[in-house]
Coordinates of C-alpha atoms and ligand atoms in Angstrom, one line a residue:
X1 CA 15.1 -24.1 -25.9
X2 CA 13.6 -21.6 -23.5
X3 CA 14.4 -21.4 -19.8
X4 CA 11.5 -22.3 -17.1
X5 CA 11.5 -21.5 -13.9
X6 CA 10.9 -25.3 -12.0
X7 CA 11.5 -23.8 -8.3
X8 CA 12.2 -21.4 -5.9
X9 CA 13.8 -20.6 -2.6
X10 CA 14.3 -17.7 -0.3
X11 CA 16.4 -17.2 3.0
X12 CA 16.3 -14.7 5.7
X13 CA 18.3 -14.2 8.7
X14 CA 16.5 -14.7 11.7
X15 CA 17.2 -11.5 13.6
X16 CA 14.6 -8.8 12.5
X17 CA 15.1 -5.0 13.2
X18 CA 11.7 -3.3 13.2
X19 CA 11.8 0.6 13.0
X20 CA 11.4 1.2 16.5
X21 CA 14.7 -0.2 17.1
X22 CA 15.6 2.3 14.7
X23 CA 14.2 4.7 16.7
X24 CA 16.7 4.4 19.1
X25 CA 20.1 4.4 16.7
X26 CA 19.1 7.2 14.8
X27 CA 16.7 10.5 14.6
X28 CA 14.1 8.9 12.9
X29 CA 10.2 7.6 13.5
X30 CA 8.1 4.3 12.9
X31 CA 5.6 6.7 11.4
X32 CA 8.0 8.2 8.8
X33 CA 9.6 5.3 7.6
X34 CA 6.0 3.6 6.8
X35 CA 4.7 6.7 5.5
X36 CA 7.6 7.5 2.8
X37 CA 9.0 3.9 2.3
X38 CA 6.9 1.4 3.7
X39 CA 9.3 -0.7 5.0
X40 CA 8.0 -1.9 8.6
X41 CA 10.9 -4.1 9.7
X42 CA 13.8 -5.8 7.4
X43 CA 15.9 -9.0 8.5
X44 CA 19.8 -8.4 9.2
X45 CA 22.4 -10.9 9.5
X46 CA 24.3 -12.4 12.6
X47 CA 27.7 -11.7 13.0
X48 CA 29.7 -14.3 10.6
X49 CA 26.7 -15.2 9.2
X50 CA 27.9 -14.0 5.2
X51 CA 26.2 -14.0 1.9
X52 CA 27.1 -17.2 0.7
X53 CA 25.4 -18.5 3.9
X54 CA 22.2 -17.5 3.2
X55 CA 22.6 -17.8 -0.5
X56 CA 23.2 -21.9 -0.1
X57 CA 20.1 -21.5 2.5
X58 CA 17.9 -19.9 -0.2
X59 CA 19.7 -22.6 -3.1
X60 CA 18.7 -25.4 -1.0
X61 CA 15.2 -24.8 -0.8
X62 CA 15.0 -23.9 -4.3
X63 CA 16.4 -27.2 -5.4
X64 CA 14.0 -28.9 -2.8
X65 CA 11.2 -27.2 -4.6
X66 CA 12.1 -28.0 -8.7
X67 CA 12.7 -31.9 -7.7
X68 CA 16.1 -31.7 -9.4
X69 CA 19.4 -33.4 -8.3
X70 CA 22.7 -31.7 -7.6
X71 CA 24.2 -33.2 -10.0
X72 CA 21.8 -32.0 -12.6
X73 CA 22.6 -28.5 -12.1
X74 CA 25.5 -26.9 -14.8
X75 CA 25.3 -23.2 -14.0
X76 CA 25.4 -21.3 -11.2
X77 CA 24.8 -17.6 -10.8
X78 CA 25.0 -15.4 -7.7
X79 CA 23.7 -11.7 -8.1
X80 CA 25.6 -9.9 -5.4
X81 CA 26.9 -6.3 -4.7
X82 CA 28.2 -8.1 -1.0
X83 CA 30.4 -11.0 -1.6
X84 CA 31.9 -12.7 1.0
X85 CA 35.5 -11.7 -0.2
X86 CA 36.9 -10.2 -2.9
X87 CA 37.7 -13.4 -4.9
X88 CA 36.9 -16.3 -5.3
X89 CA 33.3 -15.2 -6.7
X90 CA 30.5 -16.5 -3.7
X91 CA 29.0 -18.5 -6.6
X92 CA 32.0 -20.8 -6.3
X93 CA 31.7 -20.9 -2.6
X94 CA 27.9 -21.9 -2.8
X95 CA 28.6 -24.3 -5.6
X96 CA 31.3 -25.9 -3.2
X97 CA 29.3 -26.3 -0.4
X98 CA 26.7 -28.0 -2.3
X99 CA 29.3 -30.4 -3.6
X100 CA 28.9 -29.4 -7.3
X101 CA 32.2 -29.7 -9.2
X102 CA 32.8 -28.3 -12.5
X103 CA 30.0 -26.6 -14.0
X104 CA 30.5 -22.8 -14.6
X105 CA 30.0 -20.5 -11.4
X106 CA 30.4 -16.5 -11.2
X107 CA 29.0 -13.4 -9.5
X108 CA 27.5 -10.7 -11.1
X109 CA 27.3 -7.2 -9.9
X110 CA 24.1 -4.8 -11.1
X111 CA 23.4 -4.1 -7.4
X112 CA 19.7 -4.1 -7.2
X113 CA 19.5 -4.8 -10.9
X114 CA 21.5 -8.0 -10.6
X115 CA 19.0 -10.9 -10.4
X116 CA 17.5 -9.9 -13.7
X117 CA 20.6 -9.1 -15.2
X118 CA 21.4 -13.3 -13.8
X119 CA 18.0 -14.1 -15.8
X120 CA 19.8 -12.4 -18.5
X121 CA 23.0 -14.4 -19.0
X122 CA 20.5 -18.0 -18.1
X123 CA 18.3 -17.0 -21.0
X124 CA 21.2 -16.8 -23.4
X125 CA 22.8 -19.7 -22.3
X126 CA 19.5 -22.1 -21.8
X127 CA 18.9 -20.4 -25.9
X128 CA 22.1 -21.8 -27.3
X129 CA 21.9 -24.9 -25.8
X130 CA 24.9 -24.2 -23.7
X131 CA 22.8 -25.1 -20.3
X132 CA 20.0 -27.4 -19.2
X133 CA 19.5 -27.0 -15.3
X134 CA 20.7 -23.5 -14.2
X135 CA 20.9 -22.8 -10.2
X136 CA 20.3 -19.0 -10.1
X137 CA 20.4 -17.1 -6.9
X138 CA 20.3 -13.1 -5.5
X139 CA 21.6 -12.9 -2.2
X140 CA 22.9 -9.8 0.1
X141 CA 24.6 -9.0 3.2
X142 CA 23.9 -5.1 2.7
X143 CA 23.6 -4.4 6.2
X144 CA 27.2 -4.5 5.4
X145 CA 27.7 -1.7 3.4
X146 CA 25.1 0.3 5.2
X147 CA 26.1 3.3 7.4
X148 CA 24.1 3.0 10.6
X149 CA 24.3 6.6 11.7
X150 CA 23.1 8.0 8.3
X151 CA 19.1 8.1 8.2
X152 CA 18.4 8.8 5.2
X153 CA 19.5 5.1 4.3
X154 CA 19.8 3.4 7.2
X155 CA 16.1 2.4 7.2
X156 CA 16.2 1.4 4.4
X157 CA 18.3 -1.8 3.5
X158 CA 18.1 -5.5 4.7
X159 CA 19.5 -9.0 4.4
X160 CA 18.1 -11.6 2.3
X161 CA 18.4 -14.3 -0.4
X162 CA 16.4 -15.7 -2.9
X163 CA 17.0 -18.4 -5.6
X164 CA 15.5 -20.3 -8.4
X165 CA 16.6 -23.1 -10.5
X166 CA 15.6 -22.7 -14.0
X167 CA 15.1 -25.7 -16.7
X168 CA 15.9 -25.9 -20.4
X169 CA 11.9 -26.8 -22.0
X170 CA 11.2 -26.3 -25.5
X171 CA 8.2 -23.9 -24.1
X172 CA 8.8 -21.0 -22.5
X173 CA 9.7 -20.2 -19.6
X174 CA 11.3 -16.8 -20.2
X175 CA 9.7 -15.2 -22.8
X176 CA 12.3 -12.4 -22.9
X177 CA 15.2 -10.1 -21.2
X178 CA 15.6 -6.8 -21.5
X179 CA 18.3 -5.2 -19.5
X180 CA 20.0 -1.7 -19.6
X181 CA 22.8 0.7 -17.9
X182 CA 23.5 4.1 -18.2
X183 CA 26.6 5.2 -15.6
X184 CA 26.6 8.8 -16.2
X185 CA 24.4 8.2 -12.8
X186 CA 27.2 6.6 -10.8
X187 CA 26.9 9.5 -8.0
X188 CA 23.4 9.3 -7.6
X189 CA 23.8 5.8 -5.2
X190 CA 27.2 4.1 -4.7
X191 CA 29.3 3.0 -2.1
X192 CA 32.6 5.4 -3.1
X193 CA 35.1 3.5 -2.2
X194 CA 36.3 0.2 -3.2
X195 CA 39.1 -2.3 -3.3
X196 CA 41.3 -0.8 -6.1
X197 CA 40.3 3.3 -4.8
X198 CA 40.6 3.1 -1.1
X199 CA 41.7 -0.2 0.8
X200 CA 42.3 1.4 3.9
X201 CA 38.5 3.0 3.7
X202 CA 37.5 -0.6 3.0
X203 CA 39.2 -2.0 6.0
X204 CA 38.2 0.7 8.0
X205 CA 34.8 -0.1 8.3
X206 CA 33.7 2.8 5.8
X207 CA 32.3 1.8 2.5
X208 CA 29.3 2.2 2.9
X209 CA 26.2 3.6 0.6
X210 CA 25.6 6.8 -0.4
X211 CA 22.4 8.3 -2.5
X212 CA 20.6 11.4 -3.4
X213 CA 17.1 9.7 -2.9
X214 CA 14.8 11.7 -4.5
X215 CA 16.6 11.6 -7.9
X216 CA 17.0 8.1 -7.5
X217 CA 13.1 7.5 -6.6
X218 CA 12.2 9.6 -9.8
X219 CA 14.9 7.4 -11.9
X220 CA 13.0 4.3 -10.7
X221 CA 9.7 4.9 -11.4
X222 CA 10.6 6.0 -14.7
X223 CA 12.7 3.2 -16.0
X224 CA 10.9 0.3 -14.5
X225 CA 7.6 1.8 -15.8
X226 CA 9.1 2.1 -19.4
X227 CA 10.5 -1.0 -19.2
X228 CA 7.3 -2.3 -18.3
X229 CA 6.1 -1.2 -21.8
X230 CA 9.2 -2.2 -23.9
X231 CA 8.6 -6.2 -23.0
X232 CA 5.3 -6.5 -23.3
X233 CA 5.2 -4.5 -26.6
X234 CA 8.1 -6.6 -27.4
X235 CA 6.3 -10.0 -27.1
X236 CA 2.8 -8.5 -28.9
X237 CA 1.3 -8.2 -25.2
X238 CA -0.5 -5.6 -23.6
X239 CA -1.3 -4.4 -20.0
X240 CA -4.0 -6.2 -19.5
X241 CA -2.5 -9.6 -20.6
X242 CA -0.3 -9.4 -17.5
X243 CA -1.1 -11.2 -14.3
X244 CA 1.3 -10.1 -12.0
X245 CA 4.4 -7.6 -11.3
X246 CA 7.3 -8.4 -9.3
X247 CA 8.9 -5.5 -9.6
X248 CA 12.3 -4.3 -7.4
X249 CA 11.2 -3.8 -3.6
X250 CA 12.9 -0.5 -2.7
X251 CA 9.8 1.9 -1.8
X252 CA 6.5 1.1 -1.8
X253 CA 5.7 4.7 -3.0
X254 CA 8.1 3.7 -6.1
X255 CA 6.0 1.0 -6.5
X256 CA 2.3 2.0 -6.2
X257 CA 3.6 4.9 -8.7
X258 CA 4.5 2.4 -11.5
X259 CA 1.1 0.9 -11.1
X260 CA -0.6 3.7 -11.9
X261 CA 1.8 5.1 -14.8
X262 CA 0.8 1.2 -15.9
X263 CA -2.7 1.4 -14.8
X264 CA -2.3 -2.1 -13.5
X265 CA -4.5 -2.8 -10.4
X266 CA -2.5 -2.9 -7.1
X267 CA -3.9 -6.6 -6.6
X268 CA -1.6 -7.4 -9.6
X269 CA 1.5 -6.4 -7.4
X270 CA 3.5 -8.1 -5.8
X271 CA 4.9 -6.3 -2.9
X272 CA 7.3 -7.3 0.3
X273 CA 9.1 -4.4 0.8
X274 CA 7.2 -4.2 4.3
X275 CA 8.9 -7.0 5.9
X276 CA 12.3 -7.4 3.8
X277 CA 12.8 -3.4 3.3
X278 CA 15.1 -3.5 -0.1
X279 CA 17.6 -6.5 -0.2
X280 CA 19.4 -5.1 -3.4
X281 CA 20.2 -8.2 -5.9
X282 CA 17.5 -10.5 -3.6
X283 CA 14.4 -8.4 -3.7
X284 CA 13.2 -9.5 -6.9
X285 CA 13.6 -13.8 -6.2
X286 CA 12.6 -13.3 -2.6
X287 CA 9.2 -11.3 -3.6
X288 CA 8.3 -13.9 -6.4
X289 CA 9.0 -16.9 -3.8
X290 CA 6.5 -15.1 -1.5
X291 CA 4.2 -14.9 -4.1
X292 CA 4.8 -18.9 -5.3
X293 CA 4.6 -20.5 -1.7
X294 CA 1.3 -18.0 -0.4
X295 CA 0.0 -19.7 -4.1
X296 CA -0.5 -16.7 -6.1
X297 CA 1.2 -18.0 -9.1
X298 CA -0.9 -20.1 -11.1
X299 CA 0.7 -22.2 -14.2
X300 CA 0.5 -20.6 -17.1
X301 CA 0.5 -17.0 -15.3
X302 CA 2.5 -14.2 -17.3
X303 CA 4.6 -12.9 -15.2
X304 CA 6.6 -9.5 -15.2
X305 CA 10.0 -8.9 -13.1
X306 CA 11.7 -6.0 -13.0
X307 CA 15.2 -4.2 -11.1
X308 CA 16.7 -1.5 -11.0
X309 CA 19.6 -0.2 -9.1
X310 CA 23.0 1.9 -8.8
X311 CA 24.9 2.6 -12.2
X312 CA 22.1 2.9 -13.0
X313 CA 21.1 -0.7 -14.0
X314 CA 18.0 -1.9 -15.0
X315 CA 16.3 -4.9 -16.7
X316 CA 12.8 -6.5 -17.2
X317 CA 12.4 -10.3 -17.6
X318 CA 9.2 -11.7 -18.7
X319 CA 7.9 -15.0 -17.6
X320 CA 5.1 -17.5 -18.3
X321 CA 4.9 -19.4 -14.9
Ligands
UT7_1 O1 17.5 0.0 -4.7 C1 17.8 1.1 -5.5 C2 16.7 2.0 -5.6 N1 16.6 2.8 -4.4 C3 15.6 3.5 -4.3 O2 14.8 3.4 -5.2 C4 15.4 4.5 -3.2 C5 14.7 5.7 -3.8 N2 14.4 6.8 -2.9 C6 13.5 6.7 -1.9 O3 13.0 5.6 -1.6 C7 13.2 8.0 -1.2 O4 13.7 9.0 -1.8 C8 13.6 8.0 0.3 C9 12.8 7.0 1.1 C10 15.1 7.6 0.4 C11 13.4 9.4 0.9 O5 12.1 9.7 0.8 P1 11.6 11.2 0.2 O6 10.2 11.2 0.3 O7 12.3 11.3 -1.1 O8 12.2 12.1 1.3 P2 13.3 13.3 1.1 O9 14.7 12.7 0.8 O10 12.8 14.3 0.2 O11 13.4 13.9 2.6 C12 12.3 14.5 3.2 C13 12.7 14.9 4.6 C14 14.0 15.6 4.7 O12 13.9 16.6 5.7 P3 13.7 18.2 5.3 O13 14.9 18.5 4.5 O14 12.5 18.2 4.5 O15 13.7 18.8 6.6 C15 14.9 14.5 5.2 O16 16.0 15.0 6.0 O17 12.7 13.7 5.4 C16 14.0 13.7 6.1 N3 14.4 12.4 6.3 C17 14.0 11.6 7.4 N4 13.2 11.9 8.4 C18 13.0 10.9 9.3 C19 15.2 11.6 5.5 N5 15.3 10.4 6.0 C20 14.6 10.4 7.2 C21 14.4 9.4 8.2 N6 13.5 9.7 9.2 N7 14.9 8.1 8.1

């Protein structure tokens, strides 16, 4: 049995912080941020408005979409690098708030690699049989863990979720997962502090991210173009057999650089970054539900999704829609 994606969902908080508000926090201009990122405004959420808030937001509408009923759904999945609290996982908070009892629930944490690595762990459960309706969702608070006086990634990051509920089907579906980590990179973009290495940073108000840019652009573009190549070689595809790219929304320079290195036409790619700026573990499902309600996607559509984040993590999954 092969996983198939039945519907999607996506969430954003309602205030919106364009970069002339940014303007006036930091030395920075509307002009540069477009120019080098092309993020135009991202969505940030209210105070006590958490993570598992608009995860269940972006879960709801995904479950609207795929027609099935709570009680059909026996796995849940939250990508997150900004959980509500330590533990319990927000997968467990989501899955009570929808009233779902007993099926497995748990977080995973590949920052902005994590949705993919979720398709990941689906796959291999929908192959053995050991799930039939998986709720699968990306959703991040990052504003969070963002320092607000720092440019250089302050303009940057925004809030988000996006979900998808995925169906067992003797056709795929996913066609394959391919993910990867190498954490010699760990330095390159992390928050440094953490629960176990410095509480009292933590509860100061101070963990917040830290990255060297540059290398990190150059690291993208690299690994999510190669990746590119290793699933569609994998499945006996080529380049031109693909209809669309959903590929990590960070930068849209990252972005318009795989195409090329691909020489896929820019019409093939899905891009968001404008409005949502990069949402970490929701870019990916939040992009492809753009794509899916604008009606984009047609059935039978191949598909390519790709992340990559700190660690580094990074991971392809290729559909058929
Ligand atoms: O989600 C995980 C993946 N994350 C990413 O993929 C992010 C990857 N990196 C990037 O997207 C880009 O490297 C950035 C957008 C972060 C930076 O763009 P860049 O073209 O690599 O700029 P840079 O870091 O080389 O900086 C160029 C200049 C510097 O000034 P000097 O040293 O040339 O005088 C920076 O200080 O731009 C300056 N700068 C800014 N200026 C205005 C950096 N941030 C800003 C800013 N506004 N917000």
């Amino acid at each position: 049995m092969y996983g198939r994606i039945i519907g999607s969902g996506a969430y954003l908080p309602a205030r919106r912080l364009d970069n002339h508000e940014l303007e006036r926090m930091v030395d920075t201009s509307d002009e540069w941020i477009r120019a080098r990122t092309g993020i135009v405004r991202r969505a940030i959420a209210a105070e006590g408005e958490y993570t598992s808030d608009l995860a269940e937001a972006a879960a709801r509408e995904a479950i609207a979409a795929s027609g099935v009923s709570l009680s059909q759904i026996d796995l849940i999945i939250v990508a997150t690098t900004t959980p509500d609290l330590v533990f319990p996982s927000t997968a467990t908070l989501v899955q009570h708030r929808l009233g779902i009892r007993g099926c497995p629930a748990f977080d995973i944490q590949a920052v902005c690699a994590g949705f993919i690595y979720a398709l990941d762990v689906v796959d291999k459960y929908m192959r053995s049989g050991a799930c039939r309706c998986a709720l699968v969702i990306g959703a991040e608070t990052f504003s969070r863990i963002v320092d607000w006086t720092d440019r250089t990634t302050c303009v940057l990051f925004g809030d988000g979720a996006g979900a998808m509920v995925i169906k067992s089907d003797d056709e795929p579906g996913i066609l394959s997962t391919h993910v990867h980590a190498d954490g010699a990179y760990k330095e390159l973009l992390w928050v440094p502090v953490g629960v176990s290495t410095g509480n009292a940073e933590v509860e100061a108000g101070r963990a917040f991210t830290r990255m060297k840019g540059n290398e990190v652009f150059r690291w993208a573009v690299t690994a999510m173009s190669d990746i590119a190549v290793e699933a569609l070689r994998h499945n006996g595809l080529s380049i031109e057999d693909l209809d669309w790219l959903v590929p990590h929304q960070a930068n849209v320079r990252i972005i318009q650089a795989i195409g090329k290195r691909l020489r896929l036409p820019p019409e093939k790619v899905v891009v968001t970054v404008a409005e949502h700026g990069n949402t970490s573990a929701a870019s990916v499902p939040l992009a492809f539900d753009t794509a899916v309600r604008d009606g984009r996607f047609k059935h039978g559509d191949l598909i390519l999704l790709e992340g990559f984040g700190g660690g580094f993590t990074w991971g392809s999954a290729l559909i058929r829609y």
